[in-house]
Each structure stands twice: as structure tokens, then as C-alpha cells.
Short mmCIF file of C-alpha atoms in Angstrom, two decimals:
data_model
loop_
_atom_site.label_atom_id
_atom_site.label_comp_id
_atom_site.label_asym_id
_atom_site.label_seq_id
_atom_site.Cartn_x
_atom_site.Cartn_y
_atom_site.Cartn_z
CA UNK J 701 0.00 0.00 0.00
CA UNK J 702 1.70 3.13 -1.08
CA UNK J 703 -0.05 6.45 1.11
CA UNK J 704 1.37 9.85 -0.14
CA UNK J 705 1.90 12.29 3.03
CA UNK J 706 0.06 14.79 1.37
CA UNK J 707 -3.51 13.07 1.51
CA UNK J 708 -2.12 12.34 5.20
CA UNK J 709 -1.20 16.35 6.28
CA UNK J 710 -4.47 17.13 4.92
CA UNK J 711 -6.80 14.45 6.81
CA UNK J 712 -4.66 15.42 9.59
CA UNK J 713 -5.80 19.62 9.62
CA UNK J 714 -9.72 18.66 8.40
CA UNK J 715 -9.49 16.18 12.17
CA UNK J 716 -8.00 18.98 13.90
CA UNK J 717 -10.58 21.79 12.84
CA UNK J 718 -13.33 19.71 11.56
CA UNK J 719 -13.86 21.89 8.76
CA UNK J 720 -12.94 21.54 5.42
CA UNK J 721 -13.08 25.05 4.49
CA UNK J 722 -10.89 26.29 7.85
CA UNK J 723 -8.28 23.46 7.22
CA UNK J 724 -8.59 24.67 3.54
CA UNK J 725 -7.15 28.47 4.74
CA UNK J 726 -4.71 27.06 6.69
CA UNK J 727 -3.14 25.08 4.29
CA UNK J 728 -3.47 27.85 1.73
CA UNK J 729 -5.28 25.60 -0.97
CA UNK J 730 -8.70 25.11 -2.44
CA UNK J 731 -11.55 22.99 -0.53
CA UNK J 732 -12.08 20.57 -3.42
CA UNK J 733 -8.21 19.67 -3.33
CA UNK J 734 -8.70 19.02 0.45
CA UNK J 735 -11.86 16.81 -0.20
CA UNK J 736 -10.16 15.33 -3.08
CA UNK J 737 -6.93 14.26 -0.67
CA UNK J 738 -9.06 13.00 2.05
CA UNK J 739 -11.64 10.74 -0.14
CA UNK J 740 -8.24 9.52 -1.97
CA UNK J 741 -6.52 8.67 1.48
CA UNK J 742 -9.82 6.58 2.38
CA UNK J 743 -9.81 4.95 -0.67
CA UNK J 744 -6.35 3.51 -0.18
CA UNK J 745 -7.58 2.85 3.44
CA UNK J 746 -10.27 1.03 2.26
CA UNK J 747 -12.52 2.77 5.06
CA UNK J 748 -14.21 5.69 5.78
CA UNK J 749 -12.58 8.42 8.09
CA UNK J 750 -14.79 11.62 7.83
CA UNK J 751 -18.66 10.98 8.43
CA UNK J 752 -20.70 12.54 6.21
CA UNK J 753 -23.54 11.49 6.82
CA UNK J 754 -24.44 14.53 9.99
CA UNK J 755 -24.58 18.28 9.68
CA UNK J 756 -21.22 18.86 10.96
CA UNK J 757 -17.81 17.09 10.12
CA UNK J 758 -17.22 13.89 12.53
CA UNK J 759 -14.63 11.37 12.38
CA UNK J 760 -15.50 8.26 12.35
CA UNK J 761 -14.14 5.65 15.31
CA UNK J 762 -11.73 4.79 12.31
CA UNK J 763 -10.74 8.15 11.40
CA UNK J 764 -9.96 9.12 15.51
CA UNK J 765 -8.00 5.46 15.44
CA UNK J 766 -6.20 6.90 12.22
CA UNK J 767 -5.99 10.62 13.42
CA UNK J 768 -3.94 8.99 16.12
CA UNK J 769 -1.70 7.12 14.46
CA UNK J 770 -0.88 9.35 11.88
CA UNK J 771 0.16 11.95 14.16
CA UNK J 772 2.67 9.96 15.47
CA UNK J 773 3.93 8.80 12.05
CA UNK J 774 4.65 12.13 10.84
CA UNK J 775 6.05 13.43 14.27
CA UNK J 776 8.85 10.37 13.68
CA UNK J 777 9.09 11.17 10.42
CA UNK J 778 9.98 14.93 10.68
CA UNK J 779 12.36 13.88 13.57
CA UNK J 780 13.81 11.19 11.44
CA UNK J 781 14.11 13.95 8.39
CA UNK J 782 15.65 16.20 10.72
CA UNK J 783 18.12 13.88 11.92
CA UNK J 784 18.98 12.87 8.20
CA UNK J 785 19.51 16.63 7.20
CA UNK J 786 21.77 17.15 10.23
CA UNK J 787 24.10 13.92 9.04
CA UNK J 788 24.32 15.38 5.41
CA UNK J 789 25.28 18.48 6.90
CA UNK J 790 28.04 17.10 9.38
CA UNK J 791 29.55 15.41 6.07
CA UNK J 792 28.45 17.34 3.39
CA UNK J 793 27.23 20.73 3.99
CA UNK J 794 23.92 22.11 2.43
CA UNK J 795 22.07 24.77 1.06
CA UNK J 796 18.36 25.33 1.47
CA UNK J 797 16.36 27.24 -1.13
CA UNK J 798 13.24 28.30 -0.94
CA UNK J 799 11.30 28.76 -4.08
CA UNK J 800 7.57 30.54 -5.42
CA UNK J 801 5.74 27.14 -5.91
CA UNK J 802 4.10 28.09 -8.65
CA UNK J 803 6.84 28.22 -10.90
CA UNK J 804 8.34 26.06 -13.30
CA UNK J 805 11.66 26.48 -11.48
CA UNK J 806 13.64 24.28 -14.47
CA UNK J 807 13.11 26.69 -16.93
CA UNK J 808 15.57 29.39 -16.36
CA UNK J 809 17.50 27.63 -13.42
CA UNK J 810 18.34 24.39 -14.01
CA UNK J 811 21.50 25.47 -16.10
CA UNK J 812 22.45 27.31 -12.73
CA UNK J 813 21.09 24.78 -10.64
CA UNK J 814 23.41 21.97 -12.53
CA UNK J 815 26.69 23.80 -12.29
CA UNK J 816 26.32 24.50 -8.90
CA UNK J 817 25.93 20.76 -8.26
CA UNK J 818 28.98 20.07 -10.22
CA UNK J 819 31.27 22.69 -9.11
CA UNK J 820 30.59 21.95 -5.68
CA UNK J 821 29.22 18.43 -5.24
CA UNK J 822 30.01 18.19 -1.56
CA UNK J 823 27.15 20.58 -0.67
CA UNK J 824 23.63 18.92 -0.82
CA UNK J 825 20.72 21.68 -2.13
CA UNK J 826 17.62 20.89 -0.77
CA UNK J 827 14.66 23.17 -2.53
CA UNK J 828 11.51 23.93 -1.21
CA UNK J 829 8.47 25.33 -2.98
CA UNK J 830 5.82 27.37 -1.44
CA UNK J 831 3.61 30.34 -0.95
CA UNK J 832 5.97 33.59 -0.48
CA UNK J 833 4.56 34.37 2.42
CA UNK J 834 5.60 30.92 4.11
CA UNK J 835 8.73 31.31 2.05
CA UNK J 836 9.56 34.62 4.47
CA UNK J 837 8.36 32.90 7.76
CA UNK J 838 11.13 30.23 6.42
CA UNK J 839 13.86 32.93 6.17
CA UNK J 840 13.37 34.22 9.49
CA UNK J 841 13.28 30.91 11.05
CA UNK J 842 16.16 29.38 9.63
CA UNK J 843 14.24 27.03 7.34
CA UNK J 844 15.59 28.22 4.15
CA UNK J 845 18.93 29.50 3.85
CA UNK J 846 18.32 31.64 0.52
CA UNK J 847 14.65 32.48 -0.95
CA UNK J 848 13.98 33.16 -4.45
CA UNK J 849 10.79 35.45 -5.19
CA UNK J 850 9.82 38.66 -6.88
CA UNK J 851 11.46 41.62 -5.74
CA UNK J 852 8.04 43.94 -5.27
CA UNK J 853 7.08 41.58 -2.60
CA UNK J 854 10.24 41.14 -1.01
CA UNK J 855 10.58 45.06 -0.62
CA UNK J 856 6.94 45.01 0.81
CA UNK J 857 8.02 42.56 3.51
CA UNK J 858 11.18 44.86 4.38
CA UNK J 859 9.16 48.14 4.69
CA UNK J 860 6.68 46.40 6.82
CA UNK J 861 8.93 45.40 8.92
CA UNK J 862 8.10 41.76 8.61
CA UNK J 863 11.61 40.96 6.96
CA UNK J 864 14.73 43.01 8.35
CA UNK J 865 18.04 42.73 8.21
CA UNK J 866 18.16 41.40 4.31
CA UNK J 867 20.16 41.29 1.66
CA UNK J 868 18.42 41.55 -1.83
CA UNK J 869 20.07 40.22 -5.24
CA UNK J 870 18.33 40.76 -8.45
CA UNK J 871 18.48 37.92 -10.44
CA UNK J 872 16.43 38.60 -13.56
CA UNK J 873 13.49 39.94 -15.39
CA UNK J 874 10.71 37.49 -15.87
CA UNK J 875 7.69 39.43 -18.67
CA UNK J 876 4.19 39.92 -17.12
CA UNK J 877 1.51 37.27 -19.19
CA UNK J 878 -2.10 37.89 -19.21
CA UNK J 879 -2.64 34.34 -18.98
CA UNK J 880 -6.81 32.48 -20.19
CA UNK J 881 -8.16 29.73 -20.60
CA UNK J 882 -8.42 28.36 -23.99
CA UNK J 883 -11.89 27.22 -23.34
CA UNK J 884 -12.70 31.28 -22.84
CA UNK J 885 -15.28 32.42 -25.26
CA UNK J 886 -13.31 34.67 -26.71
CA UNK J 887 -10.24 32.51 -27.28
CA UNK J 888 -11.17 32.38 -31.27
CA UNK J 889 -10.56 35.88 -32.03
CA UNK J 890 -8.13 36.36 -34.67
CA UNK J 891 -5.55 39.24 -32.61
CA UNK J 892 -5.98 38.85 -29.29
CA UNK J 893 -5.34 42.24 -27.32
CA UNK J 894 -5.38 42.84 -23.52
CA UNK J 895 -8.73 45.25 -24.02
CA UNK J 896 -10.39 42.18 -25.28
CA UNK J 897 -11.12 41.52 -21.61
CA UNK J 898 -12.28 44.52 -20.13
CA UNK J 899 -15.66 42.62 -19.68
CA UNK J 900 -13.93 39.71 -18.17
CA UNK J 901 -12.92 38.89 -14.36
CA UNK J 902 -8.96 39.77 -13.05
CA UNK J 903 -8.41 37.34 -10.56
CA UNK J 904 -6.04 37.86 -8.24
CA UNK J 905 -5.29 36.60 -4.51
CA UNK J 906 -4.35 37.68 -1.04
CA UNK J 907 -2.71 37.19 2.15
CA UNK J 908 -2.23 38.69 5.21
CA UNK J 909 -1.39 42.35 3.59
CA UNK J 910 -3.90 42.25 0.95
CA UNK J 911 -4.39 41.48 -2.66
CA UNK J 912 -1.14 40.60 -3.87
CA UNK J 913 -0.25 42.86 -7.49
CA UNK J 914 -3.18 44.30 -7.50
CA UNK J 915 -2.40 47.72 -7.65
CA UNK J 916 0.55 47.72 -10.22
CA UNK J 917 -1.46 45.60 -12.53
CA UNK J 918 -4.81 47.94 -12.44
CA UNK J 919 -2.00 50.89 -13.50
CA UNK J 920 -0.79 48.67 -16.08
CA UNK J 921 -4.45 47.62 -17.79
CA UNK J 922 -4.98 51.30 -16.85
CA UNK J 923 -2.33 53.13 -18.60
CA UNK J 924 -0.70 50.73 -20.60
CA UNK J 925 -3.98 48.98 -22.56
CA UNK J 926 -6.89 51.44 -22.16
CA UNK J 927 -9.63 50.19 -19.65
CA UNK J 928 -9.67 49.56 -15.59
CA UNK J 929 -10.46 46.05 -14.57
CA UNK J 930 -13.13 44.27 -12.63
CA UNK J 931 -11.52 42.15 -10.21
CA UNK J 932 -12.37 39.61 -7.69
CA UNK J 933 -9.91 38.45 -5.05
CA UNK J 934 -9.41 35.10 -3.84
CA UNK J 935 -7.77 33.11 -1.59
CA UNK J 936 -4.94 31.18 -3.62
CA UNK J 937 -3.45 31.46 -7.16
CA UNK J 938 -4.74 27.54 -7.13
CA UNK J 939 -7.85 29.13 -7.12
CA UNK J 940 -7.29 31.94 -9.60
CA UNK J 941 -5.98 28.73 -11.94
CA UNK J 942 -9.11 26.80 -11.01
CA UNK J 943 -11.67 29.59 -11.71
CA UNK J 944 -9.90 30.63 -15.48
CA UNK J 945 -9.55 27.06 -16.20
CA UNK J 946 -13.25 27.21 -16.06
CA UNK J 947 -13.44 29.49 -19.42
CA UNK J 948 -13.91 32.81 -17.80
CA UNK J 949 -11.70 35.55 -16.43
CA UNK J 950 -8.08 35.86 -16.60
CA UNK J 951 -4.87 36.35 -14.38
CA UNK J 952 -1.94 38.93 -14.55
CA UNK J 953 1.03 36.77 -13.71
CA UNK J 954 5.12 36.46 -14.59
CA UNK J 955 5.75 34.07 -17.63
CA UNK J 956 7.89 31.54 -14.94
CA UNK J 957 4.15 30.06 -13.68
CA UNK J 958 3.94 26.45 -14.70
CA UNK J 959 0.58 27.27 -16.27
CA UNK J 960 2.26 28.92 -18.98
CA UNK J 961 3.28 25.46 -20.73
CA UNK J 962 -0.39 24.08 -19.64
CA UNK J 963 -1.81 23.18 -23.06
CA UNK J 964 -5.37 24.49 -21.60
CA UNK J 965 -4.19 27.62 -20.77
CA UNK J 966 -3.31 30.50 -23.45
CA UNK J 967 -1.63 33.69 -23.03
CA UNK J 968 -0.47 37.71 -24.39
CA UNK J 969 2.78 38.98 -23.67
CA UNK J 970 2.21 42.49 -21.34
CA UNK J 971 4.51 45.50 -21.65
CA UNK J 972 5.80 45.18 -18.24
CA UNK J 973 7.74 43.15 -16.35
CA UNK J 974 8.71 41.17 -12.69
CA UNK J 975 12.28 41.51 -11.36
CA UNK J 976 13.25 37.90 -9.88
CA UNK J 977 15.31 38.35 -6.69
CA UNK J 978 17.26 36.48 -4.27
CA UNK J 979 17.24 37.15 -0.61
CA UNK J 980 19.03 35.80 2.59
CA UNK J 981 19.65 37.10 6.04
CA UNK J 982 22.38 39.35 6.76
CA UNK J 983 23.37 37.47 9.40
CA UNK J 984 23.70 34.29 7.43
CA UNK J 985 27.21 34.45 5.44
CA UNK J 986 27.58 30.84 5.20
CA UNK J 987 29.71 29.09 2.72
CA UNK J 988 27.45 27.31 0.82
CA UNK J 989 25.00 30.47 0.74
CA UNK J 990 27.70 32.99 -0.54
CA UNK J 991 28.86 30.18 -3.20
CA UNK J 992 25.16 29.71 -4.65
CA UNK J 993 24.56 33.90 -4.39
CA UNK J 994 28.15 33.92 -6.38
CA UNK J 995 26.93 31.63 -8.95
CA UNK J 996 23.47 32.68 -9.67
CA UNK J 997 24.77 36.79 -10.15
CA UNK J 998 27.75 35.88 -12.29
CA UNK J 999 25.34 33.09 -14.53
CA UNK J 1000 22.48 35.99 -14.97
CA UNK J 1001 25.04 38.62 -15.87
CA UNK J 1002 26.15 36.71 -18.27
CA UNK J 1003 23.01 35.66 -19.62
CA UNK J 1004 21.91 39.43 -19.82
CA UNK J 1005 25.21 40.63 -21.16
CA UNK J 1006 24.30 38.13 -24.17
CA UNK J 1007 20.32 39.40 -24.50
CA UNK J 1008 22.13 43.44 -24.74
CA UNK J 1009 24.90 42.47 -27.25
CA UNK J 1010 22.05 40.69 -29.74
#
């Protein structure tokens, strides 16, 4: 029987709240992914741990029996990861990155990402992909050594006051998309402009601080293509990709997302763009952090040097 810890870290927050939607929030994805894990997880089971059946969520004598064990299992199994990480790092040394997990990462740093390995093979890179937000809690505790995210959000963090004492490397400039659905009504018109969806939905999502982009990309639609946008604001950009996957509304996002080389999803080039940074604590100078900040400025500067000469 093969049980991905996913399914379990979900079942595990819906039998601590009993609430799909709160356990939803707190794990910063959509309710039907949650519902989708849990009914997956008693599938492989082969018994039922969330009763339906009532008004409110109950577990069922199985699901308390399994609530129970499986907090325990991953309570080893953290302490067991933890205790692998620190005899890597005794022998080895590593690096931990922390990455937007929306991105398709490979595309402009796997180049980087390789010669790092092979220039210095005695340091292990582990690379974690999340939600900025958790990405900064991860900075600040210790979690990541290096975070890789868009620089407007970073600086919002710093002048907050949530993130201090930071050093901030721009990396590169990743274009602004307007990224649809190619099941959008509209889809078959021959030229597709950005002013072809004034009518339409911007989705966009927040945390703690508020709607993330908003602002910059209502003065771009604004200025830039002639008409201010309706908007609704959600609680994930899984949800922004679940609700334009649906054939209506669109998304203002950098061309790294994944759903950029979705073959459901189309989208236009925008006149603006999203500078990629790198940030780490000041107070973190390690080796392997200074080595991978070394590499990654001297590999873009190249790469731009070679975009200005053609």
C-alpha cells in the first residue's frame, strides 16, 4: 500500500478543525483539493474516516483510530528527516532554497542549478516550494537559507517590517503574461489584445497584507492597454488557476508560472515586467550560501550581457 503524506497532512488539519473550508485556509489551498486528498486517502484505506452522513464534520471511530496514528507517524518522520539533514550536513554541507511554488523552477535555473551541483558536489541543495509568504516565515526561522521570489514583494516585507536585516540580489526579469483559458469564449478571435477583456474577471489573490499585485497591474491595464479592470480576489493562485480554467476571467502573472506550458491555458505577452530576486539574512554568510549567491549573479550577468549584445 503506497499512502502519499500529502492526503495524510491534509486528513490530519480537516481532524483537527473539523472543517474543510478552515483546514482549507490554513493550508493555503482550495476545498475541493482538500476533499479530493481525504476521499483519496480513504480509498487507499479502504474505510471511511470523515462521516458525512451529519450536519457537521465527525470522524469516524476509524478516522480518531487513524488521526492517532498518523500523528505519530509524521512526528517520527519529521524527527527522522531532521536527523537525516543534520548527518548530510556534518559530512556534506547544504544549502536550502526556498522557491515561489508556482513556478516552473527548471526553466531558467536548471542550467544554474546543474553547475552549482557540479562545481561543488560536496554541498547537498535541498529546494523547497511554497507560498511567499511561508517562504519569508522560512527565512526568518532558519528554514531556508536563501529564498527566491519577486522583488516587489520582497521590498513590501522589508518596509513592513516583517523581513529586516536582508540582503536583496536581483536575479532577472521574468515578462508579465495575461494568462486564459483556452476554453474562454473569446479565445477564437483572430488578434488577441489585452482590451479584449475589459468585460472579463482579473483574478487575483491575497494574504495577510492584501491582494497581492493588484495595484501595479490595475496601473498597467490602466495606462498601458486602455480600460480599468473588474476584479475579484481570492484566496490562492490555485484558485485563480481553477476559476480561469473554467473558461472565464483571466490572471496577470510572470511568464515563470507552470501554467504557462499548460496546453489548456493560453496567453499575451504584457509591456511590463517582474524583477526575480534572491534574498538571505544578513546574518547568514555561510559558505554554501555565498557560493550559490556567487553563482546565480555571475550566470544571470552573463546571460543578460548576451540578451544586450544581440
Amino acid at each position: 500500500m503506497v499512502i502519499d503524506t500529502l492526503s495524510i497532512q491534509y486528513f490530519l488539519e480537516v481532524a483537527k478543525h473539523l472543517n474543510f473550508t478552515k483546514a482549507a485556509n490554513t493550508l493555503y489551498v482550495s476545498q475541493p483539493a482538500i476533499s479530493r486528498k481525504v476521499s483519496q486517502l480513504e480509498r487507499e484505506l479502504g474505510c471511511e474516516l470523515i462521516d458525512r452522513t451529519s450536519k457537521n464534520v465527525a470522524l469516524t471511530p476509524a478516522g480518531m483510530a487513524f488521526q492517532s496514528y498518523f500523528t505519530r507517524m509524521m512526528n517520527e518522520l519529521d524527527d527522522m528527516v531532521e536527523k537525516a539533514r543534520e548527518m548530510n550536513s556534518d559530512k556534506f554541507g547544504k544549502l536550502n532554497i526556498g522557491v515561489f511554488q508556482e513556478w516552473d523552477f527548471s526553466k531558467e535555473f536548471r542550467l544554474i542549478i546543474q553547475k552549482f551541483r557540479n562545481t561543488h558536489g560536496n554541498i547537498a541543495l535541498n529546494i523547497d516550494t511554497n507560498l511567499e509568504k511561508n517562504l519569508f516565515r522560512g527565512l526568518k526561522s532558519g528554514q531556508h537559507d536563501v529564498i527566491i521570489g519577486m522583488k516587489v514583494q520582497i521590498q513590501e516585507a522589508i518596509s513592513e517590517g516583517y523581513l529586516t536585516d536582508i540582503e536583496v540580489f536581483d536575479l532577472l526579469n521574468a515578462r508579465k503574461i495575461l494568462l486564459f483559458s483556452k476554453y474562454n469564449p473569446i479565445t477564437s478571435r483572430a488578434s488577441l489584445k489585452p482590451s479584449d477583456f475589459k468585460d472579463q474577471t482579473l483574478y487575483t489573490y491575497a494574504d495577510e497584507s492584501g491582494p497581492l499585485g493588484l495595484g501595479s497591474n490595475v496601473a498597467l491595464l490602466s495606462r498601458k492597454y486602455g480600460f480599468k479592470p473588474k476584479y475579484k480576489v481570492v484566496s490562492s493562485i490555485d484558485t485563480i488557476f481553477t476559476a480561469i480554467s473554467t473558461g472565464e476571467g483571466y490572471a496577470i502573472v510572470d511568464s515563470m508560472v507552470r501554467a504557462r506550458n499548460n496546453t489548456d491555458f493560453c496567453y499575451i505577452e504584457l509591456d511590463d515586467f517582474n524583477t526575480i530576486s534572491l534574498a538571505r539574512l544578513k546574518t547568514n554568510k555561510s559558505r554554501q550560501s555565498t557560493l550559490f549567491i556567487s553563482d546565480c549573479l555571475s550566470y544571470f550577468n552573463n546571460i543578460n550581457n548576451e540578451k544586450e549584445e544581440v
